[in-house]
Each structure stands twice: as C-alpha cells, then as structure tokens.
C-alpha cells in the first residue's frame, strides 16, 4: 500500500521529489564539510586489548617506533675512499638542519650518535664522531662500524652506505601531522649532496610507507573512481542507448556518497583505509538496483504502457524489491558491528547506513527523473527467448536436472568450504605497494646493506635498579642474540651492548662484567655521553629497558609465531629476576592486529550471510527461497576462499572487502529475482513455469548490471595500489560467480516442490 501511494505521489509531483533530494544532498554536503581522508595506521588494527594498551604505555616511555624517518645514503662500493671527511661534513650540515627544526625528538646518524673509542691520553670517550675530529678516514669508518650504536644500524659493515634516522614525536600519528616533517626530511637529505653526483639518497621507514600508500589511495580516489563511473556510464549508454540513464545513475550515486560522508561528519569520523572503499560498494548497489528500474521501465514501454503507468509500476514493483535487497544488504553489513575491532564496527555502520540512505536517494531521484526526462531506449537487449540462459534454466528446473545441479552446487559449497577452512592468514606491509615502488626498493636496500627498515621493539620491565645488575644485562644480551637467530636483524641495540662495548674498550674483555660494581662504573661513564645514549635505552630509575631491532618484513604469520616463542623463551630466561620481557611496538601489534582484522572481516562476512538468509526467510516465508539464496550469496565467498587456498596465497583484509562488495551485488540480484518469482506465482502460474518466466523477465537486468559492474571493476587493474588491483579482478570474478549462481543454481532449488505441478 505504501509503495503504491508513494508511486502516485512521485508521478504527480516529480519536481517536488527532486527538490527534496537536492535539499537533502546539500544538507549531507554541509555535514561532510570537515571529513578528511586519514591514514591513521594504528586505527586500522586498534583493538581494546592488553597488547595495544601496553604498546601505548611503551610509547609514552620510549617514543614511537613507527615515527622513524630513514634516509639511506649510498656511495659507490668500489671506491674505498668515498666515505671521507668531505662526505661526513656534508652529512653533518644536513643533520644540524634537521635538529634545528624542532620537528624531531632526536636525529640518529653517524655524526650525531655516540661512538665508543679511546682518546689521545687513552681515556675512554663515548660521544659522536664529528666531521672535524682529527682522525683518519679509515679509522673513522672502523670506529663507526665497531660501535654498537652505529655499526650495522647507521653505517653498513660491508658497504659504503649510511643511514640517517629522525624520530618524530609520539603524537605524529596521522597523515596531516607527518607530511610536513617527512617532506622537510626528504628535501634536506636530497639537498645535502647536490654537489656530490656519486651519492644517492633513498627513503624508507613506516612513515614514508604510509605516505606512499596514502598518495596511491588519493590518486585512485580521484582517478579510478571517476574513471570507473565513466566506464559504467559508457557501458550503460551502449546498452540502454539513453543519456538519461547515465546522468540519473550519476545523480543517485552522488546522493548516496554525500549521505554516507555526511553521516561520518555527524560522528566526527574521517574516511579511513576501509571506509575508502564505500564509493565502489555504493556504486555497485546503486547501479545494480537502478538497472532493474530502467530495465523494467523500458520493458513496460515496449509493451505499450503509458508513461505515468510505467513509472508507477516500476516504483511499486521494483521499488519494493529494491527496498528488500537494500534492507537485506544493510542488515548484512550491520552484522560487522559485532566485531571486536573498532574500525570494522565503523565499516559496518557506515556501509549499512549508506546502503539504506542510497535507497532513499534512488526512490526520490529515479522515478521523478523518469517522469520528467521520458527517456526512450534504443534497441536494448532484454535477453529474452530461447537463448543459452533459457536452456540452462529449463534444464535446472527439470526433475532430473534440478537434482544434478543442486548436487553440483552443494558439492561446490562443501569442497570450497573444506579448502577455505585450511586457509592461512598473513600480511606484509610492503605488499601494499608495487615491488618497484621507491619505498619498497629502499626497504630492500636497508635489508641488504644495513640491519633493515622495519622496527621491532622489546620491552623489559623490572624493579627499580634491575638493569644495573650484571646477570640481568647478560640475559638481555642473550635475548638480542636469540632475536638474531630468528632473523630479526644482525645489530640489535640495548644498554647491554653499550656496557659490553665499554668493557671491551677498557679491559679488552668483550663481555659484560660479572660484578654489579663494575657494571655501575661503566654505566656512569655512559651517562656522560652528549647524545644521552642511555636515555634512549633505559628509563631514569633503571626499571624499564628496551632492545631496539631493525629487521626485514617477514610477514604477520611468522612474526606472530616468533612472538609466541619469544614469550616462552624469555619467561624461562628471566625466571627469578623479576624482569618481564615483551615484544611490542608497531610491527608485532600491528601485524597481529592485521591478521585479526582479516579473520574478523571474513567471520563477519560469513555472519552477514547468515543474517541475509534469515532475513530472506522472514520476508518471503519460503524455505526454498532461503535455501536458494545460499548459492548466489555464499558460493562466491566460498569459491573465493578456495581459490586463495589452492593458489597458496594467504588472506589479508582485501578479500574480506571484496566479499562485502560481492554480497552487495548478489543480494540485490537474488531479491529482485525472488520478487519477480512471487509476482509470477501470484499470477497463478505453476511453480516451475513461474521460475522460468521470472528468470526470463529479470535475466536481462541481471546480465546487464553484472556486465556493467564487471567492466567497472576491471578498471582497477590499472591502479598503482596492489590492494586495488586485487580488488579489481577479485570483485569482477565474484560478480560473475554470483550471476552464474543466480541463473543456474537458484532456479534448481526453487523448483523443488509438488512434483505433479512441477512437470512442464
């Protein structure tokens, strides 16, 4: 009744409907005025658990390990005199410029970090080696390579390569904050060696990787999304031969996007790495539903229905089906709000709400525009007649065919489910960028010639004075050696390394002293360094110490495994000392969080599918429809998981996002098919004939919408962002699978019923 009354109103007052949609659009734009794109990386894996809370506590003591800007300065390896006083003078000027800005807590470099050495009178010095120190180039390089704070970390052991690392403040955790200091760091280091053509500078570290990712995200947002819309519009025009179809879809999409961003503005949120995918998803929902509007409208016009009646039928019949499909999809997305991770809950909230508001936009804009524009379609293909689809449906609904087709579908679900059950979760930060991206290349150089670019932190917490004890320092040194065996850098740095190096310089014994008194003497000497080397490694009362490690990106799965082994190893190692060792920092917490995000995203998608099936049962009250919805909605996800398992690929968050998009198109097509099927049943047709006629009527819209969206997704293959490229081919594949399931498996399931009535 409501839809019929609304159809009467919108066909009588179409201009009023458009004015209302324009007012709402402007309101949403106003509400969205402060929303920005924010690459707050920690928010992506943030979860209210002990590991994340400890990470925050650790950052307050020692600073942010994810705020390290790294410049890798390379000279020709075949020139043994390249790293001379002239080079270090240039380096010192650049470091002084960085230190004077106030943007960095500390700048670590070969000319600003303490080096342990003997002075003129054989006294032990622990201070930086400045460029004007009276020392030979060969001796300077030897001391830098032997000192624990610089050797392997800031100066390569075997190559003419050095690193400069600037530590940004802890609260520099968002793109808007890190962009300026990162660009100043880049320009300063690039400008330091303009008169030395043999010197090259590359940039690594998590902040530069984040900037690189965000730049690609922005590029894709402003290039690929409009290009996708252009392709979708072009294909729509080629199919419907109507300019009105193109601009009506564009207006409806803009309404949905503005509404979703407006809701973010109301809550004070920004667009993040997950919600940035909502333009694609809403485009999927709107294109799929609007295609059904246009297809039914042009079909009614072909049957000779007058303009107002055609729009009224479309608004009533397709509008009701579109409401059910959008409601079902929204419920599915709202199921994501049961996840533990905040970013996933917001993802579900905004996508579910965005789908519902987009439906409002469709109902306000499409019928009114059809009334005013009176579009005339060219020779559109309705895919009616005895084509391959009709033959497939006829076989699927036959007594013999339905059994074989259903059995094949069940086998696909079970087989794919078994394969998907054994899938592994893994994540590599570097995989988010192309292999030839400057940040990836720089990271590889850091791994090959230095200790690596990915920071790893070990927190050691004990009683005040605990880290003045010789036995504790020896165990700390053993912990660093254990990390080296596990592949996390060759040059871990801790106060144990400083004490051991000082003892070697004084006594010739390259070990930590056995007595606490000897350790205290060495620590007193280290406390006099001008760069406060000990303050970087232990707190004021010696109750909290750290081990700094730079390593390779070995992936989330390996890091999580090593973390568990580390906990077991250090619990035994430090037993009886009162010291608790813990692996923390950005890498272990983030990588474990990303694996959890991948797992929760997939689990939430599967839960959403369950909610969708339940909703369809509640709406249509037919178990065959509920069962029939399983294939088009769940089969794409199951087969997608099976593909990842068979290809040996591990799951990251990207497939979960693609599965969400697949839900959007699969639910839409399924509900429209079911709605038309009910229409045919209400017309008094036998069940099987109703199925055949329903598919015959909507298959054109299904094929057209799937074809348009597949073309749109394939545009993402030109992206420089690896996740978007994967989203392109995976999204296209899932849409094709969902279409196949709707046209083949669903009719087979729906045809089960009274055998006497089903025979046609």
Short mmCIF file of C-alpha atoms in Angstrom, two decimals, residues 86-266:
data_model
loop_
_atom_site.label_atom_id
_atom_site.label_comp_id
_atom_site.label_asym_id
_atom_site.label_seq_id
_atom_site.Cartn_x
_atom_site.Cartn_y
_atom_site.Cartn_z
CA UNK A 86 84.12 15.78 2.84
CA UNK A 87 81.21 13.36 2.78
CA UNK A 88 80.78 13.43 6.55
CA UNK A 89 80.95 17.24 6.54
CA UNK A 90 78.02 17.36 4.12
CA UNK A 91 76.19 14.83 6.29
CA UNK A 92 76.82 16.85 9.43
CA UNK A 93 75.37 20.02 7.87
CA UNK A 94 72.19 18.15 6.91
CA UNK A 95 71.81 16.63 10.38
CA UNK A 96 72.26 20.03 12.04
CA UNK A 97 69.48 21.45 9.86
CA UNK A 98 67.18 18.62 10.91
CA UNK A 99 67.98 19.08 14.60
CA UNK A 100 67.29 22.82 14.46
CA UNK A 101 63.72 22.50 13.18
CA UNK A 102 62.22 21.10 16.39
CA UNK A 103 60.10 18.63 14.39
CA UNK A 104 62.08 15.64 15.64
CA UNK A 105 62.79 14.34 19.12
CA UNK A 106 66.16 13.04 18.04
CA UNK A 107 68.24 12.57 14.88
CA UNK A 108 70.38 9.43 14.75
CA UNK A 109 73.28 9.46 12.31
CA UNK A 110 76.99 8.58 12.04
CA UNK A 111 77.83 12.19 13.06
CA UNK A 112 75.35 12.58 15.94
CA UNK A 113 75.32 9.18 17.66
CA UNK A 114 77.81 8.14 20.34
CA UNK A 115 80.82 6.10 19.28
CA UNK A 116 82.94 4.34 21.89
CA UNK A 117 86.68 4.99 21.40
CA UNK A 118 89.95 5.81 23.13
CA UNK A 119 91.14 9.44 23.32
CA UNK A 120 94.64 10.90 22.98
CA UNK A 121 95.56 10.01 26.54
CA UNK A 122 93.90 6.58 26.29
CA UNK A 123 90.84 7.81 28.14
CA UNK A 124 87.56 6.23 27.00
CA UNK A 125 85.26 8.55 25.08
CA UNK A 126 81.61 7.89 24.36
CA UNK A 127 80.47 10.76 22.17
CA UNK A 128 79.63 11.36 18.49
CA UNK A 129 82.42 11.47 15.91
CA UNK A 130 82.16 14.90 14.33
CA UNK A 131 83.37 15.63 10.82
CA UNK A 132 86.19 17.92 12.01
CA UNK A 133 87.63 15.46 14.51
CA UNK A 134 91.33 14.89 13.86
CA UNK A 135 91.12 11.31 12.74
CA UNK A 136 91.85 9.47 9.52
CA UNK A 137 89.02 8.45 7.22
CA UNK A 138 89.91 4.79 7.63
CA UNK A 139 89.91 5.00 11.44
CA UNK A 140 86.64 6.93 11.45
CA UNK A 141 84.97 4.23 9.38
CA UNK A 142 86.48 1.47 11.54
CA UNK A 143 85.17 3.03 14.76
CA UNK A 144 81.72 3.64 13.30
CA UNK A 145 81.45 0.03 12.17
CA UNK A 146 82.60 -1.36 15.51
CA UNK A 147 80.46 0.79 17.80
CA UNK A 148 77.18 -0.93 18.84
CA UNK A 149 75.02 2.17 18.30
CA UNK A 150 76.23 2.78 14.74
CA UNK A 151 77.73 -0.42 13.33
CA UNK A 152 75.26 -2.14 11.02
CA UNK A 153 72.50 0.23 12.11
CA UNK A 154 73.72 3.60 10.84
CA UNK A 155 76.85 2.55 8.96
CA UNK A 156 76.99 -0.55 6.78
CA UNK A 157 79.57 -3.13 7.79
CA UNK A 158 80.43 -4.18 4.23
CA UNK A 159 79.16 -1.35 2.01
CA UNK A 160 79.62 2.39 1.56
CA UNK A 161 76.15 3.05 2.92
CA UNK A 162 74.97 5.09 5.90
CA UNK A 163 71.57 5.87 7.39
CA UNK A 164 70.08 8.97 8.99
CA UNK A 165 67.03 8.38 11.20
CA UNK A 166 64.80 11.16 12.53
CA UNK A 167 62.45 10.27 15.39
CA UNK A 168 59.15 12.17 15.22
CA UNK A 169 57.06 12.87 18.37
CA UNK A 170 54.65 10.20 19.57
CA UNK A 171 51.53 12.16 18.61
CA UNK A 172 52.65 12.42 14.97
CA UNK A 173 50.42 9.50 14.03
CA UNK A 174 48.26 10.95 11.26
CA UNK A 175 48.99 11.94 7.70
CA UNK A 176 48.38 15.62 8.30
CA UNK A 177 50.99 15.64 11.07
CA UNK A 178 53.70 13.53 9.48
CA UNK A 179 53.53 15.00 5.98
CA UNK A 180 55.38 18.27 6.65
CA UNK A 181 58.27 16.86 8.76
CA UNK A 182 58.62 13.95 6.34
CA UNK A 183 58.84 16.24 3.32
CA UNK A 184 61.33 18.52 5.11
CA UNK A 185 63.43 15.49 5.99
CA UNK A 186 63.32 14.34 2.37
CA UNK A 187 64.22 17.73 0.89
CA UNK A 188 67.03 18.31 3.41
CA UNK A 189 68.67 14.97 2.76
CA UNK A 190 68.26 15.26 -1.01
CA UNK A 191 69.78 18.74 -0.96
CA UNK A 192 72.74 17.78 1.20
CA UNK A 193 74.68 16.10 -1.60
CA UNK A 194 73.73 18.06 -4.72
CA UNK A 195 77.42 18.74 -5.44
CA UNK A 196 78.35 15.07 -4.95
CA UNK A 197 76.90 13.28 -8.02
CA UNK A 198 78.06 9.84 -6.90
CA UNK A 199 75.89 9.99 -3.77
CA UNK A 200 72.31 8.67 -3.93
CA UNK A 201 69.64 9.03 -1.25
CA UNK A 202 66.62 6.76 -0.74
CA UNK A 203 63.94 6.90 1.91
CA UNK A 204 62.49 4.08 3.99
CA UNK A 205 60.58 3.59 7.22
CA UNK A 206 56.94 3.21 8.20
CA UNK A 207 56.05 6.94 7.83
CA UNK A 208 57.27 7.06 4.23
CA UNK A 209 55.44 3.81 3.50
CA UNK A 210 52.25 5.30 4.92
CA UNK A 211 52.71 8.43 2.82
CA UNK A 212 53.28 6.28 -0.26
CA UNK A 213 50.14 4.26 0.45
CA UNK A 214 48.04 7.35 1.07
CA UNK A 215 49.31 9.02 -2.10
CA UNK A 216 48.20 5.97 -4.06
CA UNK A 217 44.87 5.95 -2.22
CA UNK A 218 44.33 9.61 -3.13
CA UNK A 219 45.40 9.02 -6.71
CA UNK A 220 42.97 6.15 -7.05
CA UNK A 221 40.20 8.06 -5.28
CA UNK A 222 40.46 10.98 -7.69
CA UNK A 223 41.31 8.98 -10.80
CA UNK A 224 39.97 5.45 -10.69
CA UNK A 225 36.62 6.12 -9.02
CA UNK A 226 35.67 8.78 -11.62
CA UNK A 227 37.11 6.58 -14.37
CA UNK A 228 35.07 3.66 -13.09
CA UNK A 229 31.98 5.87 -13.08
CA UNK A 230 32.81 6.91 -16.65
CA UNK A 231 33.16 3.30 -17.79
CA UNK A 232 29.94 2.34 -16.02
CA UNK A 233 28.17 5.27 -17.65
CA UNK A 234 29.57 4.45 -21.10
CA UNK A 235 28.58 0.79 -20.89
CA UNK A 236 25.14 1.80 -19.57
CA UNK A 237 24.67 4.10 -22.55
CA UNK A 238 25.78 1.45 -25.02
CA UNK A 239 23.23 -0.96 -23.55
CA UNK A 240 20.25 1.33 -22.99
CA UNK A 241 21.05 3.91 -25.70
CA UNK A 242 19.84 6.66 -23.40
CA UNK A 243 21.77 9.62 -21.97
CA UNK A 244 19.13 9.96 -19.27
CA UNK A 245 20.07 6.56 -17.83
CA UNK A 246 23.66 7.74 -17.42
CA UNK A 247 23.00 11.03 -15.64
CA UNK A 248 20.19 9.64 -13.48
CA UNK A 249 22.56 6.93 -12.19
CA UNK A 250 25.25 9.56 -11.62
CA UNK A 251 22.91 11.78 -9.61
CA UNK A 252 21.75 8.85 -7.50
CA UNK A 253 25.33 7.76 -6.82
CA UNK A 254 26.37 11.27 -5.78
CA UNK A 255 23.42 11.39 -3.39
CA UNK A 256 24.47 8.11 -1.75
CA UNK A 257 28.12 9.17 -1.45
CA UNK A 258 27.24 12.56 0.05
CA UNK A 259 24.85 10.94 2.53
CA UNK A 260 27.43 8.42 3.72
CA UNK A 261 30.18 11.02 4.15
CA UNK A 262 27.65 13.27 5.88
CA UNK A 263 26.98 10.54 8.46
CA UNK A 264 30.74 10.34 9.07
CA UNK A 265 30.74 14.09 9.63
CA UNK A 266 27.95 13.82 12.21
#
